[in-house]
Coordinates of C-alpha atoms and ligand atoms in Angstrom, one line a residue:
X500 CA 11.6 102.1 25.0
X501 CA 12.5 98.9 22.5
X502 CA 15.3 99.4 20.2
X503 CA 13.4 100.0 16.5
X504 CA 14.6 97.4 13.6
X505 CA 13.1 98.4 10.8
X506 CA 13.6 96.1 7.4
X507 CA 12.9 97.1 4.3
X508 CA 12.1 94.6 1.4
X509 CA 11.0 90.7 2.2
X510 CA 12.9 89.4 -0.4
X511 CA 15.8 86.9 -0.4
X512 CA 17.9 89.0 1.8
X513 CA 15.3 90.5 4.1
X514 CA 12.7 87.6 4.7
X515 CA 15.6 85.4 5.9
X516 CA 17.7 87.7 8.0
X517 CA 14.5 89.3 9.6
X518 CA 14.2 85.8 11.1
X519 CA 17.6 85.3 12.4
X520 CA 17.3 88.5 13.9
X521 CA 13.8 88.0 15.2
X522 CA 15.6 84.8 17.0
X523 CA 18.7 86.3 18.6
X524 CA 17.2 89.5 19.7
X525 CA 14.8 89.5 23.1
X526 CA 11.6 90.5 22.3
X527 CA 11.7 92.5 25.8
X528 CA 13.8 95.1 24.4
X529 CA 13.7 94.8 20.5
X530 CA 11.0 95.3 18.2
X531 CA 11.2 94.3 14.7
X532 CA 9.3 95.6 11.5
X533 CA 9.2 94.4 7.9
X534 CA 7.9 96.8 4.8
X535 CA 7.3 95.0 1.9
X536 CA 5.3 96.3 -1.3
X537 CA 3.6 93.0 -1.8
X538 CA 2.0 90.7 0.3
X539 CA 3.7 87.3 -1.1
X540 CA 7.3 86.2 -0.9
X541 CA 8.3 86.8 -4.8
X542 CA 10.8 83.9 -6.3
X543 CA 12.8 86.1 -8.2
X544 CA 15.2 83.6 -9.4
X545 CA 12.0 81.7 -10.8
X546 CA 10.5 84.9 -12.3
X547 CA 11.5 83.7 -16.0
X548 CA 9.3 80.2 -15.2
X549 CA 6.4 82.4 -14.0
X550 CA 6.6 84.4 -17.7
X551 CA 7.1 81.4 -19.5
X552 CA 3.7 80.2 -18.3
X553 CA 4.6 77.9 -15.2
X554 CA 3.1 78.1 -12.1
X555 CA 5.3 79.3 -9.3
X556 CA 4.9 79.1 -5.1
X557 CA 4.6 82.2 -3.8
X558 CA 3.9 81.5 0.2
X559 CA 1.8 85.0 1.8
X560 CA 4.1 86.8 4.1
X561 CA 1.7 86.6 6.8
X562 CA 1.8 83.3 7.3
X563 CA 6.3 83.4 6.6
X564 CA 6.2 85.6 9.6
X565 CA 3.3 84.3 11.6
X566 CA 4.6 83.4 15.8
X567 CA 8.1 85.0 14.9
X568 CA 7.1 88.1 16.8
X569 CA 8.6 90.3 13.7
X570 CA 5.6 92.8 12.4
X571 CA 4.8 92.7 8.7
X572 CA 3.8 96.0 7.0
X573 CA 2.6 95.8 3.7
X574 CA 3.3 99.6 2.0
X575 CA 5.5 100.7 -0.6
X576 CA 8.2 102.4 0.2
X577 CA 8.6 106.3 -1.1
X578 CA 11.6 107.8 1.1
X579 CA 14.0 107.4 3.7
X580 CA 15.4 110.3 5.5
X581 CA 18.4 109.0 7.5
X582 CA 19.0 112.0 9.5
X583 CA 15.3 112.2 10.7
X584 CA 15.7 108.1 11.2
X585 CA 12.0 108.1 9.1
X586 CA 10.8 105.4 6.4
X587 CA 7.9 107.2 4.2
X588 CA 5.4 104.7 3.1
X589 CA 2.6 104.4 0.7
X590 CA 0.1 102.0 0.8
X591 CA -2.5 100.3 -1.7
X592 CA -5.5 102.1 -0.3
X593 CA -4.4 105.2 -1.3
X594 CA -3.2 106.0 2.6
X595 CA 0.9 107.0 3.6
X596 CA 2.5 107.3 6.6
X597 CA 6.2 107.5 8.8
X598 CA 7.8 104.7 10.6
X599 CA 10.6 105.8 12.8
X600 CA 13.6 103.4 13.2
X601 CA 16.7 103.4 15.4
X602 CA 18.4 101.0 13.0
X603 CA 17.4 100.4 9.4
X604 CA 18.2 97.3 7.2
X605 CA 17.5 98.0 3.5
X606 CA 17.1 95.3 1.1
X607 CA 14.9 96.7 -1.4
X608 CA 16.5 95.1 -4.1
X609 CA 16.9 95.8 -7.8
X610 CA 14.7 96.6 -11.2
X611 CA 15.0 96.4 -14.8
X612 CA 17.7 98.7 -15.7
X613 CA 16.7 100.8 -19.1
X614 CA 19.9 102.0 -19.8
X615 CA 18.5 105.3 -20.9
X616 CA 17.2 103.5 -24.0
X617 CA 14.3 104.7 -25.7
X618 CA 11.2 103.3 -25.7
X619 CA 12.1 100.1 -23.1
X620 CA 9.9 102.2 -20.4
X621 CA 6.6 101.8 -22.8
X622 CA 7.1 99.4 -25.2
X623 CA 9.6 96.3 -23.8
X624 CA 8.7 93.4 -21.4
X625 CA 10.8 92.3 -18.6
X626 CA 10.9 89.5 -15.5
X627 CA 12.5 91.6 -13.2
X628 CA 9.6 91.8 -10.8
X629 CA 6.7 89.4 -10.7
X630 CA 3.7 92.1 -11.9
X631 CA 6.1 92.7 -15.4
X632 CA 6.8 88.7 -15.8
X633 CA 2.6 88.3 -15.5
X634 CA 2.1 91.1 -18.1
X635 CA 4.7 89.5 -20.3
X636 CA 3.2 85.9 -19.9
X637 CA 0.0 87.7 -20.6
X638 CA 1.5 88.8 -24.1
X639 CA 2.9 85.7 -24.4
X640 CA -0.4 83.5 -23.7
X641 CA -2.1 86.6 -26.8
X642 CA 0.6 85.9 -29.1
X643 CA 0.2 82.1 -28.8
X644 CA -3.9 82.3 -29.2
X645 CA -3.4 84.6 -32.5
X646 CA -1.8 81.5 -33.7
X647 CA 0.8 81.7 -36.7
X648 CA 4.0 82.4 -34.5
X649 CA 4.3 86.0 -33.2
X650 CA 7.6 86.3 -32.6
X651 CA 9.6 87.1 -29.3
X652 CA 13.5 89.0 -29.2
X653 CA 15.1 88.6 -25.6
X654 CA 17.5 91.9 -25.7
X655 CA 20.8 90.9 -23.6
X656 CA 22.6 87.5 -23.1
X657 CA 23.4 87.4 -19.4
X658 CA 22.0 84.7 -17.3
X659 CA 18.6 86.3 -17.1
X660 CA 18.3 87.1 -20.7
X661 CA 19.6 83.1 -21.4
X662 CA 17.4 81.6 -18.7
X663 CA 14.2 83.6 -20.0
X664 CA 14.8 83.1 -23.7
X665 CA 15.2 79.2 -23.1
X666 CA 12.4 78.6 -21.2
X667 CA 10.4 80.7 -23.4
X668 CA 11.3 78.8 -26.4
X669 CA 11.3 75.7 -24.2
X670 CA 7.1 76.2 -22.9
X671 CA 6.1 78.1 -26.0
X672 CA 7.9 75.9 -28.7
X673 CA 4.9 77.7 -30.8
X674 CA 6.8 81.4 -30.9
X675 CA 10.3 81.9 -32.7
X676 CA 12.3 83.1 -29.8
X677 CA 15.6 85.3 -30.9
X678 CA 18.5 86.1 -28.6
X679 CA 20.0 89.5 -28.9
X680 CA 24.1 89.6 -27.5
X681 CA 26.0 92.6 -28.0
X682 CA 29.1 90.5 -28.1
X683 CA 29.9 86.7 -28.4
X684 CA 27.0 84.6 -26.8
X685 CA 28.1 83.6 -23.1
X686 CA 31.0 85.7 -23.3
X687 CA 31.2 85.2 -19.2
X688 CA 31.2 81.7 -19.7
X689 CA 34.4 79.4 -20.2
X690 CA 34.5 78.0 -23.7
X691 CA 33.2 74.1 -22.5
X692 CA 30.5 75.7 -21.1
X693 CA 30.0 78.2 -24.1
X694 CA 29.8 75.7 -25.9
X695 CA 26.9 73.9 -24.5
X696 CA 24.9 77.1 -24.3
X697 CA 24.8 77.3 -28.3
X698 CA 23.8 73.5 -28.5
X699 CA 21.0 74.3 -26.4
X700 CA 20.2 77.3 -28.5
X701 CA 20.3 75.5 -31.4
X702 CA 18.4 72.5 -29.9
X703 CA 15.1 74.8 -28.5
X704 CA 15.5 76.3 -32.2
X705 CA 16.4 80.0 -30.7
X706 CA 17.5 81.8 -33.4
X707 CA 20.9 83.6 -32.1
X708 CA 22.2 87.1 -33.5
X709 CA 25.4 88.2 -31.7
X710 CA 27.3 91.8 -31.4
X711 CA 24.3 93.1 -32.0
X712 CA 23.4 96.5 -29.6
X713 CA 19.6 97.5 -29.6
X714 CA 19.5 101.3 -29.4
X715 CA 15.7 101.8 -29.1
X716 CA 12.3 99.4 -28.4
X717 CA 9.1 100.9 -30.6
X718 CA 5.6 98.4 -30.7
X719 CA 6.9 96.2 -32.7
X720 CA 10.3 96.0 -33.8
X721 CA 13.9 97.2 -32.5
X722 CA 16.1 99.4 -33.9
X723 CA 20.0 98.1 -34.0
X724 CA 22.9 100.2 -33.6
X725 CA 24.0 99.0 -36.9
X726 CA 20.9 100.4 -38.6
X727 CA 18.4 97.0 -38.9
X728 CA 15.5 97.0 -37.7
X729 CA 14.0 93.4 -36.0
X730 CA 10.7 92.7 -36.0
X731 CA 9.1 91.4 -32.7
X732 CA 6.3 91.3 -30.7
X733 CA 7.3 90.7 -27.7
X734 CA 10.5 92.3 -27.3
X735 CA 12.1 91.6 -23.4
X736 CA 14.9 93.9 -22.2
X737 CA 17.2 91.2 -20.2
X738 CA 20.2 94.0 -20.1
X739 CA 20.4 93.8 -16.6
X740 CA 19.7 95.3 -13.4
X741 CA 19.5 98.8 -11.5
X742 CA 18.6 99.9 -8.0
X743 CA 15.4 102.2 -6.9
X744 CA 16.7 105.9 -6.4
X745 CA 15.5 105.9 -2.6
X746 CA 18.4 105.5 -0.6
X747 CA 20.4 108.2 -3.0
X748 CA 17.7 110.5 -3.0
X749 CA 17.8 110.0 1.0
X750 CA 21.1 111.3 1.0
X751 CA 22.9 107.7 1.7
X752 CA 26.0 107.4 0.1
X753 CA 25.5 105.3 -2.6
X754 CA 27.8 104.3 -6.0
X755 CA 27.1 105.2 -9.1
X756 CA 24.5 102.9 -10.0
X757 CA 22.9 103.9 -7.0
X758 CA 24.3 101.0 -4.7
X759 CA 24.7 102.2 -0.7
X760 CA 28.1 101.9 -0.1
X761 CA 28.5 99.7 3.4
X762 CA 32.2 98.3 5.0
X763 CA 32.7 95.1 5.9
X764 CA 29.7 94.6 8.0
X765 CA 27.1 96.0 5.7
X766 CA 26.8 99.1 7.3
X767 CA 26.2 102.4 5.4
X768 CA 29.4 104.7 5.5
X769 CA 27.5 107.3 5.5
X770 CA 24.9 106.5 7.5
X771 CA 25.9 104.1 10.9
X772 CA 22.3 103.2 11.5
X773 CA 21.8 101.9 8.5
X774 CA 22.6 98.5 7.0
X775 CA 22.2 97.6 3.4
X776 CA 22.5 93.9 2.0
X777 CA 21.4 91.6 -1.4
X778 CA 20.7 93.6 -4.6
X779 CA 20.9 97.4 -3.3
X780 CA 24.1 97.1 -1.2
X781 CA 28.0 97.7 -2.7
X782 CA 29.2 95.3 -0.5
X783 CA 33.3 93.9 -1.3
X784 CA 33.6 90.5 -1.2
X785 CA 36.3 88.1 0.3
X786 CA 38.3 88.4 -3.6
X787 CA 38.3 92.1 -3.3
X788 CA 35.9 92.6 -6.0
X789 CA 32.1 94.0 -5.6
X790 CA 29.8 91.3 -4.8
X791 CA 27.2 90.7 -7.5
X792 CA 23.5 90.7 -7.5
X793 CA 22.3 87.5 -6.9
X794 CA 21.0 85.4 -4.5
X795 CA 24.0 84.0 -3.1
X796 CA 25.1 87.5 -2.2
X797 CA 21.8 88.6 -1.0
X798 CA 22.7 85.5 1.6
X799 CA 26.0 86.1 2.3
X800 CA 25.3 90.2 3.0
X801 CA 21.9 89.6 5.0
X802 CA 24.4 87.1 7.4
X803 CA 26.7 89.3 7.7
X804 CA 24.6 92.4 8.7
X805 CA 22.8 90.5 11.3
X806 CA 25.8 89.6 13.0
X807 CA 26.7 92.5 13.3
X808 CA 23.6 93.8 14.6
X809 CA 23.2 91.7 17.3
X810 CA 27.1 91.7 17.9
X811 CA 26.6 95.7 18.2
X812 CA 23.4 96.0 20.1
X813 CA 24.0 92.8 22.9
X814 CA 28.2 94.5 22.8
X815 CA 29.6 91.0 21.6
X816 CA 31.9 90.9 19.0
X817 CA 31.3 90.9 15.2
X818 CA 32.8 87.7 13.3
X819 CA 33.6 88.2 9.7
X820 CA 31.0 86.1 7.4
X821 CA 32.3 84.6 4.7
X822 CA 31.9 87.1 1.2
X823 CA 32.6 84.8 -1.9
X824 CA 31.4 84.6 -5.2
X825 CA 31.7 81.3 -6.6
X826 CA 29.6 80.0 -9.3
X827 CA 27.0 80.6 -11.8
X828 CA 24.0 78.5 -12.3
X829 CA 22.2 79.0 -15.1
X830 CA 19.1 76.8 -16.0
X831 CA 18.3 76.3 -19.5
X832 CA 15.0 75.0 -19.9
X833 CA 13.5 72.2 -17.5
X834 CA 15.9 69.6 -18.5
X835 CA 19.3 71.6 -18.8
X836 CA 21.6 73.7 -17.4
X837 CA 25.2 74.8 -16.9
X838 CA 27.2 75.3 -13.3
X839 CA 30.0 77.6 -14.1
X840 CA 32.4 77.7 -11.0
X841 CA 34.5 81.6 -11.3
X842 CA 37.6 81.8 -9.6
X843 CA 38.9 84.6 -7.4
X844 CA 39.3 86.9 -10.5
X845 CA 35.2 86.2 -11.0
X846 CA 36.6 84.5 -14.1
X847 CA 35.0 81.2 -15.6
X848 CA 37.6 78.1 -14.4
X849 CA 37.8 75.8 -17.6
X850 CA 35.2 72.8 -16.8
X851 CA 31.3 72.9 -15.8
X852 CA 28.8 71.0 -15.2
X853 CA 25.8 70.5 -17.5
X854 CA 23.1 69.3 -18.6
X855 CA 20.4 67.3 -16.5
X856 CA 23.0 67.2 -13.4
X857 CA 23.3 71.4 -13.6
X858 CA 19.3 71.2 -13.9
X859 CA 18.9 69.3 -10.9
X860 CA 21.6 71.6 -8.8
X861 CA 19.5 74.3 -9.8
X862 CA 16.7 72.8 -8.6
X863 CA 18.1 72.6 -5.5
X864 CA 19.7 76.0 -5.3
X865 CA 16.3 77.5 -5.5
X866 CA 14.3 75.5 -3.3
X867 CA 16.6 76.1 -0.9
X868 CA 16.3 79.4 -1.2
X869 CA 12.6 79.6 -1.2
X870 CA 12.6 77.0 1.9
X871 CA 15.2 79.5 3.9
X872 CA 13.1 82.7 3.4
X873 CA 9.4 80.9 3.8
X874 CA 10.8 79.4 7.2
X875 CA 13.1 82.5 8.4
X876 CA 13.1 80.7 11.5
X877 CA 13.3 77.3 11.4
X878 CA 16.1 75.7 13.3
X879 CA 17.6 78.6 14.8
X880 CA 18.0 78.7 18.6
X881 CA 15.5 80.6 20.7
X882 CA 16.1 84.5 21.5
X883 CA 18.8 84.7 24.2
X884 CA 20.2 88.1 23.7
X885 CA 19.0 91.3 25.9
X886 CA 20.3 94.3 24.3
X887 CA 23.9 96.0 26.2
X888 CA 23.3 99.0 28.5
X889 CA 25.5 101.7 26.7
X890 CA 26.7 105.1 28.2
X891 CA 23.9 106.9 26.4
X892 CA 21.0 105.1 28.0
X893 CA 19.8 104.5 24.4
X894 CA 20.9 100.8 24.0
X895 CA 22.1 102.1 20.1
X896 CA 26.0 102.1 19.4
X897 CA 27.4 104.8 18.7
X898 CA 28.5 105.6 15.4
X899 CA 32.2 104.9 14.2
X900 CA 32.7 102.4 16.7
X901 CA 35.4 99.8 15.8
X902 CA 34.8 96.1 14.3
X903 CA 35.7 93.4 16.6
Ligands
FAD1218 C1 14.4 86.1 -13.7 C2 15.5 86.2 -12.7 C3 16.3 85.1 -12.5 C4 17.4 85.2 -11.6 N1 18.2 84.1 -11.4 C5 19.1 84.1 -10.5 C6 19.9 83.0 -10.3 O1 19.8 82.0 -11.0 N2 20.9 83.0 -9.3 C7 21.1 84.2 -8.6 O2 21.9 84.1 -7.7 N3 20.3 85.3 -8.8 C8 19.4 85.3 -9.7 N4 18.6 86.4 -9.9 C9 18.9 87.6 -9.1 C10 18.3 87.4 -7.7 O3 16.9 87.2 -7.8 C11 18.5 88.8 -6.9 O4 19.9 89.0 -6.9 C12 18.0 88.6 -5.5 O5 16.5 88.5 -5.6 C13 18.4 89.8 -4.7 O6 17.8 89.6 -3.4 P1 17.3 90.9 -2.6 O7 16.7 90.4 -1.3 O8 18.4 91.9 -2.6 O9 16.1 91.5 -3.5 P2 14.7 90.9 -3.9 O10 14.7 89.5 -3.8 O11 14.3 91.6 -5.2 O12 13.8 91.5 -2.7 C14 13.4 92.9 -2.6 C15 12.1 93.0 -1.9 O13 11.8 94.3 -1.7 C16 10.5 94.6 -2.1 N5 10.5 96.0 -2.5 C17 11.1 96.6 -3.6 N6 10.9 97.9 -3.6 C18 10.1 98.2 -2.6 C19 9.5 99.4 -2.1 N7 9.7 100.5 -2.7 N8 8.7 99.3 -1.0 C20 8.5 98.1 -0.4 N9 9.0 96.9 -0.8 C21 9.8 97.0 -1.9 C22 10.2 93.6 -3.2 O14 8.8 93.4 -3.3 C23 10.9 92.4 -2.7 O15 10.1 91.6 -1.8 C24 17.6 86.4 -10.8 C25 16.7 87.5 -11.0 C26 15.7 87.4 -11.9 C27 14.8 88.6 -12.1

């Protein structure tokens, strides 16, 4: 029988590391599955361009994986059971099913994260995934038809809540756009850099109001902690990101917030058969400190993990991938933008890069990105590993065993 890799989520993490894998694994022995919910590679880091009204590439899956050999499955995922080694799918016709596994790579990513705050479930937008950043470019495209300026509040100032309330204002120069911080605008940005934020506020015409906490969304207004009210018609919820419930409700053991908790090699404490990576993993990197979501991480844990899958299953050794966190980039706008480099304390160094030259890094950083996953793999050597013969006949290695 082939040794079962089953992937969850095609997104930054998964699309790309299916195809290393798909390349240094033998086909004769390994047989590789991707579940994914939707049947185009979503740009995530673009999602804020697609609400803004721009039009974003978003290559079909079928044809990413087409002659790599890996299977594509396109079902949402409702369960894992890691002691039954099970996936649970659902898919759009209505239909479900099981897929058994002997190892599973989960890289489901992350949502919007509520908070618990009323009324963000019904009544806020958000560009966390690509069917909410179409319904809020749908409000968007109403509000701009009705004419006279409906107004739009972006609730949080961290890079998502920035990036989407400048381009908004940028696209739509039409509809007031207001920034909501609960502290001092950019507070995770050095002051240089800080600095150039608010002149770009100021310059798209965003209207700024800072330690201000929104405690619940209705129709048309917030309500703030300090008892105002803002009006708004299009109020976003930028406040930052939480994982689906799966793999907790599997019984992986997960942080928290939800996040599987993996060692070194992204695999799941609990769990030895499963590997976790990008968005839903608590994975520590090289500083000591949690990696971040974002898509550098999703990169550095999918790398990892696939080393030391193949490492495991061919009995090589495991080499320790590099884990850093090392910059922010942070568009603002088409035209503008800000690279903050963080040190080893994740703290903002003193100098930056901005404007056009940050927008054009950017640039690159995400076309690159889309490139990698849409080409999983291009450039990579030809499948030369056969699976090791282990004690147990099952070609699987057994739990706890030590990192090279
Ligand atoms: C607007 C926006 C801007 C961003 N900008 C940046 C940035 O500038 N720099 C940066 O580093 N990061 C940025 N990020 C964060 C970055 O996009 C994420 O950290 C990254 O996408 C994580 O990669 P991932 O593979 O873990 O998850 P994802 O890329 O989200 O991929 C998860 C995949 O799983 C699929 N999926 C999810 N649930 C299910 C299910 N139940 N069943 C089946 N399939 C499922 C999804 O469809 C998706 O294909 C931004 C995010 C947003 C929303």
């Amino acid at each position: 029988m082939k040794h079962r890799i089953v992937l969850l989520g095609a997104g930054y993490a998964g699309a790309y590391t299916a195809g290393i894998l798909a390349r240094r694994l033998s086909p004769a022995d390994t047989e590789i599955t991707v579940v994914n919910a939707e049947p185009d590679f979503v740009q995530r880091m673009r999602l804020h361009q697609l609400a803004a009204g721009q039009e974003i590439a978003a290559p079909k899956l079928a044809d990413v994986f087409a002659g790599t050999g890996i299977r594509l499955r396109l079902a949402r995922v409702t369960a894992v059971d890691p002691e039954r080694r099970v996936v649970a799918v659902a898919h759009a016709d209505g239909g479900s099913g099981e897929l058994g596994y002997d190892t599973l790579f989960y890289a489901l990513g992350s949502r919007v994260a509520d908070h618990g705050v009323p009324g963000v479930a019904e009544n806020a937008f958000d560009v966390a995934g690509r069917p909410s950043a179409l319904t809020l470019r749908e409000r968007l495209d109403g509000l701009e038809r009705r004419g006279a300026g409906g107004s739009v509040l972006v609730v949080g100032d961290g890079l998502t809540g920035i990036e989407t309330a400048t381009e908004i204002a940028e696209s739509r120069p039409g509809l007031p756009v207001t920034l909501v911080a609960r502290g001092e605008l950019g507070a995770r940005l050095a002051v240089g850099a800080g600095g150039h934020l608010r002149r770009a506020c100021d310059r798209l015409g965003i209207t700024v109001l800072e330690h201000t906490t929104v405690e619940a969304v209705e129709a048309t207004r917030v309500l703030c902690a300090d008892g105002t009210a803002l009006a708004s018609d299009a109020t976003v919820w930028a406040a930052g990101f939480a994982v689906s419930p799966i793999a907790a409700a599997g019984g992986l053991e997960v942080t928290a917030n939800g996040r599987i908790v993996v060692d070194r090699t992204m695999r799941s404490l609990s769990h030895p058969d499963v590997y976790a990576v990008g968005d839903s993993a608590h994975a520590i990197g090289d500083n000591g400190r949690p990696l971040p979501m974002s898509c550098a991480s999703a990169g550095y844990t999918g790398r990892q993990a696939t080393d030391a899958i193949v490492g495991r299953l061919t009995g090589r050794g495991i080499e320790n991938t590099r884990l850093v966190y090392a910059y922010n980039a942070i568009s603002l706008g088409r035209r503008d933008g800000i690279l903050q480099r963080v040190d080893d304390e994740a703290r903002p160094r003193p100098t930056y890069v901005g404007g056009r030259k940050a927008a054009r890094i950017k640039w690159g950083i995400v076309t690159a990105a889309l490139w990698s996953s849409s080409h999983p793999t291009f450039g990579l050597p030809r499948r030369t590993r056969r699976l090791a013969a282990v004690p147990d006949g099952s070609a699987h290695t057994p739990a706890g065993q030590a990192v090279a």
